[in-house]
PDB file of C-alpha atoms and ligand atoms in Angstrom:
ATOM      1  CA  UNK V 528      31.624  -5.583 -16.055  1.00 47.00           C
ATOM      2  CA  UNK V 529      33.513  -4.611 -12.867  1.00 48.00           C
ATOM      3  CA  UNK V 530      33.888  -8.404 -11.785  1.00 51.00           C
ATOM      4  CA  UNK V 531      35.260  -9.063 -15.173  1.00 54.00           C
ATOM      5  CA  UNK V 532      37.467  -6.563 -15.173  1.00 52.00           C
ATOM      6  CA  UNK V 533      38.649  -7.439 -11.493  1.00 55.00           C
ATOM      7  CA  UNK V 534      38.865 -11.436 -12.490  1.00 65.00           C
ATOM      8  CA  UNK V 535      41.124 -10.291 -15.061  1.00 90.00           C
ATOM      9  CA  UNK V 536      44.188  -8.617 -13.251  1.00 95.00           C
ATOM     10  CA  UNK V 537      46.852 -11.725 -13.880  1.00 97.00           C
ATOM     11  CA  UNK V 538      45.922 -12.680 -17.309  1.00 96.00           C
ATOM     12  CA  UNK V 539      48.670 -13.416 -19.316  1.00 96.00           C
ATOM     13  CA  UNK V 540      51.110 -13.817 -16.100  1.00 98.00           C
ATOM     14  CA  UNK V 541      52.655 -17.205 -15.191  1.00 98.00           C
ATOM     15  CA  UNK V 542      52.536 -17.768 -11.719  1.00 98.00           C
ATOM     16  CA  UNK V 543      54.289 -20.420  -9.310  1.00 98.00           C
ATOM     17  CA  UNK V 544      53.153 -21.080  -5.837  1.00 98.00           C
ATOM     18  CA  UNK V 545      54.475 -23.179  -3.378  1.00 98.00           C
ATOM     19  CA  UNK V 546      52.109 -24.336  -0.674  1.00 98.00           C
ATOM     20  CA  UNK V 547      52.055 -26.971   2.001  1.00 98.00           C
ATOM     21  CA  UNK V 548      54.673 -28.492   4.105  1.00 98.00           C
ATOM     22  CA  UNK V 549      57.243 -31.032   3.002  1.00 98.00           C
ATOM     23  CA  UNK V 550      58.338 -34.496   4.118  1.00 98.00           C
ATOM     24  CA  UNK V 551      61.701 -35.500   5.061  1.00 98.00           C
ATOM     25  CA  UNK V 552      61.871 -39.030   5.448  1.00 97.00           C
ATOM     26  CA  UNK V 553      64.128 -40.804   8.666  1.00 96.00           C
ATOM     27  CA  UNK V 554      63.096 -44.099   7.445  1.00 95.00           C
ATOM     28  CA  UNK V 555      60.442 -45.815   5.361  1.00 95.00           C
ATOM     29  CA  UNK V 556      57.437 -45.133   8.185  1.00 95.00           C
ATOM     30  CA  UNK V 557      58.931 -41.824   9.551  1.00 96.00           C
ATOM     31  CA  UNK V 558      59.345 -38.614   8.349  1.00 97.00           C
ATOM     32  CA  UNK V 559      60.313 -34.987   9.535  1.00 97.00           C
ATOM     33  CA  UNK V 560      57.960 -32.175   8.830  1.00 96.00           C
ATOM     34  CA  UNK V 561      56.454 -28.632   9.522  1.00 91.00           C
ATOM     35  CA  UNK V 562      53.120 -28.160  10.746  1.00 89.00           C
ATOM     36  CA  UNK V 563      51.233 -26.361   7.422  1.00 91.00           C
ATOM     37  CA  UNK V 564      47.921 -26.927   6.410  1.00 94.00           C
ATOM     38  CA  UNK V 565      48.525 -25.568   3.210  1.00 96.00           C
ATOM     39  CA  UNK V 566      45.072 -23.474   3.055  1.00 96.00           C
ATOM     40  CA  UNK V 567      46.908 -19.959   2.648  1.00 96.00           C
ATOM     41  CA  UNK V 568      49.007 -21.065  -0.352  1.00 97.00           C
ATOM     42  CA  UNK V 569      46.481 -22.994  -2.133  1.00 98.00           C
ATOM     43  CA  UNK V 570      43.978 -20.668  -1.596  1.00 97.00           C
ATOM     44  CA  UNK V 571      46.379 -17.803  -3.112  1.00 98.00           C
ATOM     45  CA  UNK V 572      46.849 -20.632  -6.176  1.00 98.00           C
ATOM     46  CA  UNK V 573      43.452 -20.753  -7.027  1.00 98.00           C
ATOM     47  CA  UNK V 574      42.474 -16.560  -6.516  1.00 98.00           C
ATOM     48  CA  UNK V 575      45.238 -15.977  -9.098  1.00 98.00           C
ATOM     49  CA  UNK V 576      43.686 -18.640 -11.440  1.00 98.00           C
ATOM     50  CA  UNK V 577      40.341 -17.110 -10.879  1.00 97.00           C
ATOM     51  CA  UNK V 578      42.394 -13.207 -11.970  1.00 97.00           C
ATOM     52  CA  UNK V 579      43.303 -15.247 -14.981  1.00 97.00           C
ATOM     53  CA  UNK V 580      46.895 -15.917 -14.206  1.00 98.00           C
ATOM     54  CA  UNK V 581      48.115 -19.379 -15.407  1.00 98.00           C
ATOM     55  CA  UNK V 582      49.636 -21.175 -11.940  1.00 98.00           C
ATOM     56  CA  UNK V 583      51.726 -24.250 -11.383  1.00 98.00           C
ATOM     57  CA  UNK V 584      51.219 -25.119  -7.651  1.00 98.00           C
ATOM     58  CA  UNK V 585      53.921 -26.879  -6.227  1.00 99.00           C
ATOM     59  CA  UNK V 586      52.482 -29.112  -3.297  1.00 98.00           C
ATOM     60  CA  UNK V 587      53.844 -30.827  -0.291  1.00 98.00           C
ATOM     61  CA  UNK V 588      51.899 -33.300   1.294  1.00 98.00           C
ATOM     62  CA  UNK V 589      48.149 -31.796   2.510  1.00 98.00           C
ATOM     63  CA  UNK V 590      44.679 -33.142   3.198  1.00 97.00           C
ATOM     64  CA  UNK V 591      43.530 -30.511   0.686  1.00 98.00           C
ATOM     65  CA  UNK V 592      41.753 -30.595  -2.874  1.00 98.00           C
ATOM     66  CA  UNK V 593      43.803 -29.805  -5.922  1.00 98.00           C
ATOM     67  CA  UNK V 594      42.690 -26.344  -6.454  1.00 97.00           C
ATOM     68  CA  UNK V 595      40.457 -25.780  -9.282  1.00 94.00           C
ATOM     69  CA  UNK V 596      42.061 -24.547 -12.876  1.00 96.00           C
ATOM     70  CA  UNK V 597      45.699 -24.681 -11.658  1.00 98.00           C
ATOM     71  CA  UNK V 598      48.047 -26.928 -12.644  1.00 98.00           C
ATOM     72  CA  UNK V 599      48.946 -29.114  -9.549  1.00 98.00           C
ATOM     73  CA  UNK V 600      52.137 -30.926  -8.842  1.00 98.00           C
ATOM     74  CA  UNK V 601      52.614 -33.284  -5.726  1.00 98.00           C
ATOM     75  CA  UNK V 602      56.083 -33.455  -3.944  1.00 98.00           C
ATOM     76  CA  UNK V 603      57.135 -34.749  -0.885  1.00 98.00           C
ATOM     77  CA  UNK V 604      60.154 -33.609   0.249  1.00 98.00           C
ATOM     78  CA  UNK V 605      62.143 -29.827  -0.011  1.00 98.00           C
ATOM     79  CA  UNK V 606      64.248 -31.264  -2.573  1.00 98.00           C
ATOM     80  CA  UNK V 607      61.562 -32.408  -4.895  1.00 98.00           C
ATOM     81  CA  UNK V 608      59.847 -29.019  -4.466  1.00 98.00           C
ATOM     82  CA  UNK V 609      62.737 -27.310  -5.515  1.00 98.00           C
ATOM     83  CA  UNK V 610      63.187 -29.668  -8.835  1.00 98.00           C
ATOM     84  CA  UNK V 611      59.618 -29.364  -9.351  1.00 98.00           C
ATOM     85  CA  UNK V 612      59.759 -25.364  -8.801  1.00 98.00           C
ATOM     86  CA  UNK V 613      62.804 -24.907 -11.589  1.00 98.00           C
ATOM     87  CA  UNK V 614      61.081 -27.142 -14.235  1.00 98.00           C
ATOM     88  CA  UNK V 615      58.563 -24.367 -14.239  1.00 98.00           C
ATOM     89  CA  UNK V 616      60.887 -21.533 -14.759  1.00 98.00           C
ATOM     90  CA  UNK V 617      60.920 -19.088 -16.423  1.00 98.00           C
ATOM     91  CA  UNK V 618      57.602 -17.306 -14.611  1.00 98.00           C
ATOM     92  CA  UNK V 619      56.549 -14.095 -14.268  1.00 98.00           C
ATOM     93  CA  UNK V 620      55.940 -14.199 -10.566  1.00 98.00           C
ATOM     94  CA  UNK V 621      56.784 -16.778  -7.627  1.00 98.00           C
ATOM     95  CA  UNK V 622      54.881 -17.072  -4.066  1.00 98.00           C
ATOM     96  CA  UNK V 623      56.530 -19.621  -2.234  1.00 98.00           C
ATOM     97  CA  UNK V 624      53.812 -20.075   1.121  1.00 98.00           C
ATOM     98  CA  UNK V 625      55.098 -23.318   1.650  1.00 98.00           C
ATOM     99  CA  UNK V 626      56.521 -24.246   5.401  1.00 97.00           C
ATOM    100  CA  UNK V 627      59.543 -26.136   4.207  1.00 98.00           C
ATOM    101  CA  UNK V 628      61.499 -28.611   6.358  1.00 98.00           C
ATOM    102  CA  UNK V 629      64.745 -26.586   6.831  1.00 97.00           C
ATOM    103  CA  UNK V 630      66.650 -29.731   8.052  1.00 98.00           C
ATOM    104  CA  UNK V 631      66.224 -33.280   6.823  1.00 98.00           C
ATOM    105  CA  UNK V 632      68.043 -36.408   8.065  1.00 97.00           C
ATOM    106  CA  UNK V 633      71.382 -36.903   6.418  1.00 95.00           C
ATOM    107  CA  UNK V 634      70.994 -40.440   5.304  1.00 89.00           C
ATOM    108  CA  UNK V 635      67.706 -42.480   4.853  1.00 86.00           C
ATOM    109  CA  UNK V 636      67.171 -45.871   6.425  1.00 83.00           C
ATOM    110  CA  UNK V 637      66.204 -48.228   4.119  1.00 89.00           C
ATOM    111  CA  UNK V 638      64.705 -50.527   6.453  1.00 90.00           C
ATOM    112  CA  UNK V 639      62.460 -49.397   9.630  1.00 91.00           C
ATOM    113  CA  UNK V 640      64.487 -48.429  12.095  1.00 90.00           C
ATOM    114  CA  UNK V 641      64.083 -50.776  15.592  1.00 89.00           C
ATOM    115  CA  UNK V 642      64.394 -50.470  19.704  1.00 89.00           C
ATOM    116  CA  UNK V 643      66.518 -53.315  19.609  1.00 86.00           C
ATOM    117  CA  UNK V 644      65.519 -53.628  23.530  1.00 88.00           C
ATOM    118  CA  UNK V 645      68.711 -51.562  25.522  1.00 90.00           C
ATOM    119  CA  UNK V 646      66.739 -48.696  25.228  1.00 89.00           C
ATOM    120  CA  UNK V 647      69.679 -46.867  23.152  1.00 89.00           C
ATOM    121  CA  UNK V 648      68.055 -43.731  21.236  1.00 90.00           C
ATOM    122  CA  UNK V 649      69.261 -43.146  17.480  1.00 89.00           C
ATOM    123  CA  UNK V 650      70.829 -39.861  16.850  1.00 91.00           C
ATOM    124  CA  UNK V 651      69.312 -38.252  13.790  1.00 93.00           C
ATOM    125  CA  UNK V 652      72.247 -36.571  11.886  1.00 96.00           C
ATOM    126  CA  UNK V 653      70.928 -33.722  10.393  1.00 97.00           C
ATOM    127  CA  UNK V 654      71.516 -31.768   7.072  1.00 98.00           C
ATOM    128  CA  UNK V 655      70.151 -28.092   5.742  1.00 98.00           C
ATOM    129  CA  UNK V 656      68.012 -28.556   2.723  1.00 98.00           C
ATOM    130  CA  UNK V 657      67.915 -25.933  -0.194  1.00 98.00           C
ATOM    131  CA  UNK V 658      66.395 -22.815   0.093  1.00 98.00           C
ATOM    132  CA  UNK V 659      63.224 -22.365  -2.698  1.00 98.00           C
ATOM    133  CA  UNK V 660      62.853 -18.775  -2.017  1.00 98.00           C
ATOM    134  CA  UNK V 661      65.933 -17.875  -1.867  1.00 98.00           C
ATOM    135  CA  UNK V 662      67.085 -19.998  -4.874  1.00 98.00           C
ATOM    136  CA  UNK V 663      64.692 -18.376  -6.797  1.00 98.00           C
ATOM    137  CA  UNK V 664      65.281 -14.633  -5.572  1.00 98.00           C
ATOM    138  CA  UNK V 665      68.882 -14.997  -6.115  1.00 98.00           C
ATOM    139  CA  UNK V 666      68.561 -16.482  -9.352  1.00 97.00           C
ATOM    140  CA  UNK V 667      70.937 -15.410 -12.124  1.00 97.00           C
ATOM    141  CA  UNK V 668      69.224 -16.213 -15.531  1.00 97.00           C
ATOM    142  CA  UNK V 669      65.505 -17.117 -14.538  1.00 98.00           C
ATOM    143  CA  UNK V 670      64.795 -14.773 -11.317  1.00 98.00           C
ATOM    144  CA  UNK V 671      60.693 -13.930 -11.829  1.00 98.00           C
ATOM    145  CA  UNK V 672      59.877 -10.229 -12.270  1.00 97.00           C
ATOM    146  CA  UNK V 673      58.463 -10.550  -8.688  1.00 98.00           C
ATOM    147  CA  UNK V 674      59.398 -12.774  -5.702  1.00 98.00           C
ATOM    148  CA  UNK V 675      57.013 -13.250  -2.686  1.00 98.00           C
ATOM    149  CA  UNK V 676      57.746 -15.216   0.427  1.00 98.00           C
ATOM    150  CA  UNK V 677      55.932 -15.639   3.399  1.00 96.00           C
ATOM    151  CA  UNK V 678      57.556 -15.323   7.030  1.00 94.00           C
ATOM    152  CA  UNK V 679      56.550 -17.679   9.746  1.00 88.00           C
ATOM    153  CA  UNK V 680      57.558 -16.021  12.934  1.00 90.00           C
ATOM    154  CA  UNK V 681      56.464 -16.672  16.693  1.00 87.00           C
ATOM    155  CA  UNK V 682      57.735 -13.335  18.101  1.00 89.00           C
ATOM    156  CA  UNK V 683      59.409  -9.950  17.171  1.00 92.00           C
ATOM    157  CA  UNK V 684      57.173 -10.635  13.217  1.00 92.00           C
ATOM    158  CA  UNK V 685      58.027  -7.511  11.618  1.00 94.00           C
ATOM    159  CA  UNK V 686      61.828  -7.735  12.385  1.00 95.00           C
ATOM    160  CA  UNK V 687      62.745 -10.929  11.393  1.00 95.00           C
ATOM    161  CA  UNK V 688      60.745 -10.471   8.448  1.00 96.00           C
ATOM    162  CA  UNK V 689      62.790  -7.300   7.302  1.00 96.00           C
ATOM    163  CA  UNK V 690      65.806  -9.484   7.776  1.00 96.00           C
ATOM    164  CA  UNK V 691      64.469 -12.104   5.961  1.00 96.00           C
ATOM    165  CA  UNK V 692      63.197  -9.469   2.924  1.00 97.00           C
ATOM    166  CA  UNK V 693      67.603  -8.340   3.008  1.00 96.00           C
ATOM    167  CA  UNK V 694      68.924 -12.087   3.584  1.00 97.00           C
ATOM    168  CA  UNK V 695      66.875 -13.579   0.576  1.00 97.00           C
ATOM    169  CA  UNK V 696      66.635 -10.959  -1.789  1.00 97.00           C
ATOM    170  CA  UNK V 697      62.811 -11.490  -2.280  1.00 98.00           C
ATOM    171  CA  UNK V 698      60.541  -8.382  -3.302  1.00 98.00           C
ATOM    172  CA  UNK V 699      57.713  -9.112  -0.613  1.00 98.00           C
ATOM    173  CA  UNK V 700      57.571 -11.005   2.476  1.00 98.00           C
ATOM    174  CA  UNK V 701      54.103 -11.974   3.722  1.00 97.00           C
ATOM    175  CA  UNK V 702      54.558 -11.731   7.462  1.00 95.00           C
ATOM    176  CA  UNK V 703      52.042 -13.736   9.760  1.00 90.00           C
ATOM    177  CA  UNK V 704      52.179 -14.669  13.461  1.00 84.00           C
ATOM    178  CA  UNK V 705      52.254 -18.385  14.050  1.00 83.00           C
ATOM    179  CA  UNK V 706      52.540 -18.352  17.530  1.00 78.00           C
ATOM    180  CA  UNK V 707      50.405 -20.803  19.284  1.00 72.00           C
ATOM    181  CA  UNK V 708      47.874 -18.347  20.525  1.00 75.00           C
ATOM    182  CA  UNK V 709      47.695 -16.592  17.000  1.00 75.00           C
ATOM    183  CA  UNK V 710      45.970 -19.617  15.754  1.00 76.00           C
ATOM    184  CA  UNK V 711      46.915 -19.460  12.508  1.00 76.00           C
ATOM    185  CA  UNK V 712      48.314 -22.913  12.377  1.00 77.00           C
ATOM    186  CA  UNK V 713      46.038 -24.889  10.891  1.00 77.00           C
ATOM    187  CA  UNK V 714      43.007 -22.415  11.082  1.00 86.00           C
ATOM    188  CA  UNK V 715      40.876 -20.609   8.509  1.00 90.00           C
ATOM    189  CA  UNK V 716      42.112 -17.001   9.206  1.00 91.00           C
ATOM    190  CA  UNK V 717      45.318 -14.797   9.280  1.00 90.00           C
ATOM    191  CA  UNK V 718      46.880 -11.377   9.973  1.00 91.00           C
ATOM    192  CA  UNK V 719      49.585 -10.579   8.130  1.00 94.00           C
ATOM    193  CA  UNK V 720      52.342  -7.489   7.554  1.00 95.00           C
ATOM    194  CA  UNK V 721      53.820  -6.883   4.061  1.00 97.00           C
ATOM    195  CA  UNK V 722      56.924  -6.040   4.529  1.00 97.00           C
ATOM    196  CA  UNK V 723      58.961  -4.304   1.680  1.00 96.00           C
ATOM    197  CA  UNK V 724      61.506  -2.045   0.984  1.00 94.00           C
ATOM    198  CA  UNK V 725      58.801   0.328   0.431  1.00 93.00           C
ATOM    199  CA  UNK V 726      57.916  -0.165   3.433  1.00 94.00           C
ATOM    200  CA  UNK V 727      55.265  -1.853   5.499  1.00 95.00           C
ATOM    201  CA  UNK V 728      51.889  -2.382   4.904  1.00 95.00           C
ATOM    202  CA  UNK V 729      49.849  -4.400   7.863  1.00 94.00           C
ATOM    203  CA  UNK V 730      46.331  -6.110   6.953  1.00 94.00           C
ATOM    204  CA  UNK V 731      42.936  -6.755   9.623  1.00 92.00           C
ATOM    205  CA  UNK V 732      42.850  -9.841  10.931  1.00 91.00           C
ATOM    206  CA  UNK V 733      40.715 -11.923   7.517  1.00 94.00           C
ATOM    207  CA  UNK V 734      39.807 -15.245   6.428  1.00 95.00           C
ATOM    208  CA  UNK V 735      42.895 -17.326   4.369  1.00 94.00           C
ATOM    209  CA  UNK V 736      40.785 -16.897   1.209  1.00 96.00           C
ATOM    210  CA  UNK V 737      40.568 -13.257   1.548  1.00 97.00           C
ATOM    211  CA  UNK V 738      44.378 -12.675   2.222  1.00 97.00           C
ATOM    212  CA  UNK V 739      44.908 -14.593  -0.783  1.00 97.00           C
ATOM    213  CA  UNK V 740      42.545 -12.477  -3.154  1.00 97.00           C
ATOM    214  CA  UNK V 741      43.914  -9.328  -1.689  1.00 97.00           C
ATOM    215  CA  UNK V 742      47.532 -10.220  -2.209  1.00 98.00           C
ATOM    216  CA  UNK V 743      46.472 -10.767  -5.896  1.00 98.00           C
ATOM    217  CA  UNK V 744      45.448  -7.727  -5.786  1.00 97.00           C
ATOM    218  CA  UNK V 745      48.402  -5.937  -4.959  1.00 97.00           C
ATOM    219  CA  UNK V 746      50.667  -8.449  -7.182  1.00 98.00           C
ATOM    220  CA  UNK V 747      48.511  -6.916 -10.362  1.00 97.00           C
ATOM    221  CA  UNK V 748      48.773  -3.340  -8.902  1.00 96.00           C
ATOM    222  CA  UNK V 749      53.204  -4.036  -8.049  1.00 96.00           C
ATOM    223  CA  UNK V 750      53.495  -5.505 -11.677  1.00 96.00           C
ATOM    224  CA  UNK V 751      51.565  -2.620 -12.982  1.00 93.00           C
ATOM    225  CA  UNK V 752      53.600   0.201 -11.232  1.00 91.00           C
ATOM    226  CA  UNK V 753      57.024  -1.920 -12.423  1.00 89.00           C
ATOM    227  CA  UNK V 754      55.299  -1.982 -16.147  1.00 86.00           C
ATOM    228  CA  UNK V 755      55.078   1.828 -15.867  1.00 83.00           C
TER     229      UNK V 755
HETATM  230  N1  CTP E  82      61.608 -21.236   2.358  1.00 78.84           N
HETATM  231  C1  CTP E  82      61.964 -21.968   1.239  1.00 78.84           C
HETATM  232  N2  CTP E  82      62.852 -23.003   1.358  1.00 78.84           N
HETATM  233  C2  CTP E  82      63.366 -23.327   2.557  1.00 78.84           C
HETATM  234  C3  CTP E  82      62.998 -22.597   3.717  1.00 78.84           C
HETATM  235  C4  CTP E  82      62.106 -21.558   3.573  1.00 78.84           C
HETATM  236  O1  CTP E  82      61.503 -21.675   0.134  1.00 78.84           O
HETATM  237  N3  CTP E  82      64.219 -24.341   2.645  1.00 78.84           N
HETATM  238  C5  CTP E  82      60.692 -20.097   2.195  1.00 78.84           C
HETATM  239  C6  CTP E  82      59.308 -20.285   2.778  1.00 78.84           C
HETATM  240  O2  CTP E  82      58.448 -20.828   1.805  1.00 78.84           O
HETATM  241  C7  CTP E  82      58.935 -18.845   3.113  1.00 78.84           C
HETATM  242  C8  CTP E  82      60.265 -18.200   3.465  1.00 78.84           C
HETATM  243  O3  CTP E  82      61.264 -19.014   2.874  1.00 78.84           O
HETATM  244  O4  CTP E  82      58.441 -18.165   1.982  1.00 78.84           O
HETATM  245  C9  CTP E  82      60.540 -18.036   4.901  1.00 78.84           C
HETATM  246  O5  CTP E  82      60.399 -19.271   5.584  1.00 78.84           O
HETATM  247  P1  CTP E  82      60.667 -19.308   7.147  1.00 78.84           P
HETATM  248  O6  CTP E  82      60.636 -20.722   7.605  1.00 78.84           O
HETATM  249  O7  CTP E  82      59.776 -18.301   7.810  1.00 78.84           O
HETATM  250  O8  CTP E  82      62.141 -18.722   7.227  1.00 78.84           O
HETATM  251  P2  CTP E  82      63.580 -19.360   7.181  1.00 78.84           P
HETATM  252  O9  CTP E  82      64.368 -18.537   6.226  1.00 78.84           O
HETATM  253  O10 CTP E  82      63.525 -20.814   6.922  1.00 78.84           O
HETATM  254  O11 CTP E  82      64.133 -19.058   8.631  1.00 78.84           O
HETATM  255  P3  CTP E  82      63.644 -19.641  10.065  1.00 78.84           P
HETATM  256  O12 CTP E  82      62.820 -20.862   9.840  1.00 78.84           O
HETATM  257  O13 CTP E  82      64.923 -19.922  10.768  1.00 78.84           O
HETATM  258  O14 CTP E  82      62.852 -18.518  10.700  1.00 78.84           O
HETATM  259 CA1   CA E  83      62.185 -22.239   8.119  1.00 78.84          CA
END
């Protein structure tokens, strides 16, 4: 009875999750990208299917499985994952875990671009690419009840995630060190801070999986206290 009643704390709530990295082609062979595994957002995907919530995951590229009773879209690049992310809407709550390319080249080659033998180097003009989180924590007629992001930081986490929380105008930012000696990168565990206007809230170092269970957790308990 109590793992019923714990596999049950989403049901009814639509969920989006973003998860991976994205793609940002130069040319037809080369692309610009993040380094993301995708294992913490696909893993927090399928722990709120498993609490009964009904979840789109919005994918970038990954060497992952589709996770299992979520609905799975593939995208490659930030501006697909943004398309993809507002055909979903309206949703009751949005995680966007994926390490989006925050630059992509201005123009695409449409042929392979060649050393034509003077050893010349292309520039790469670069251009911003929308902002998913913020998009959808800013939004004016859709904005979900609750908006998690995550914050990638390499130094100085718990700041830069506060002025991430203000800049975006998310609810929650997941905060987890990705400098190279965190190992988080690409491995099976993480540490994170949830930072909030409430406050902040940091978690033992855990595996990926049980991150993502416990943030579903505490999304059932936040939507809970806002029902009240
Ligand atoms: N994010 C997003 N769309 C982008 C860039 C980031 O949705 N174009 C989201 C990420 O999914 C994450 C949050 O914003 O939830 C923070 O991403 P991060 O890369 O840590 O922060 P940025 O705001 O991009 O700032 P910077 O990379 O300069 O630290
Ligand atoms: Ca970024």
């Amino acid at each position: 009875l109590a793992a019923s009643a714990a596999s049950a704390v989403l049901a009814g709530i639509r969920m989006l999750v973003t998860s991976g990295p994205t793609h940002e082609p130069i040319d037809p062979v080369r692309y610009l990208a993040n380094r993301s595994s995708g294992k913490q957002g696909h893993a927090i995907a399928a722990a709120a299917a498993a609490a009964g919530a009904d979840v789109t995951l919005v994918s970038g590229p990954v060497s992952l499985p589709d996770p299992p009773g979520v609905r799975t879209v593939h995208v490659e690049t930030a501006r697909q994952m943004l398309a993809a992310v507002e055909e979903r809407l309206p949703v009751d709550v949005a995680v966007c875990a994926a390490a989006v390319a925050d630059w992509r080249p201005e123009a695409e080659g449409s042929q392979k671009l060649k050393k034509d033998g003077s050893g010349a180097i292309p520039q790469l003009r670069l251009t911003e690419n929308p902002d998913i989180l913020q998009t959808l924590s800013q939004h004016h007629t859709l904005r979900p009840r609750l908006v998690v992001g995550f914050a990638a930081e390499t130094e100085t986490v718990i700041e830069h995630a506060r002025a991430k929380l203000a800049r975006k105008g998310c609810d929650l930012i997941v905060a987890n060190d990705v400098s190279a000696a965190s190992g988080v990168m690409g491995g099976d565990r993480n540490r994170v801070h949830l930072v909030s206007p409430e406050g902040v809230e940091t978690w033992a170092e855990m595996a990926k999986t049980e991150v993502a269970s416990r943030l579903v957790a505490h999304i059932g308990e936040r939507l809970k206290a806002a029902a009240r």
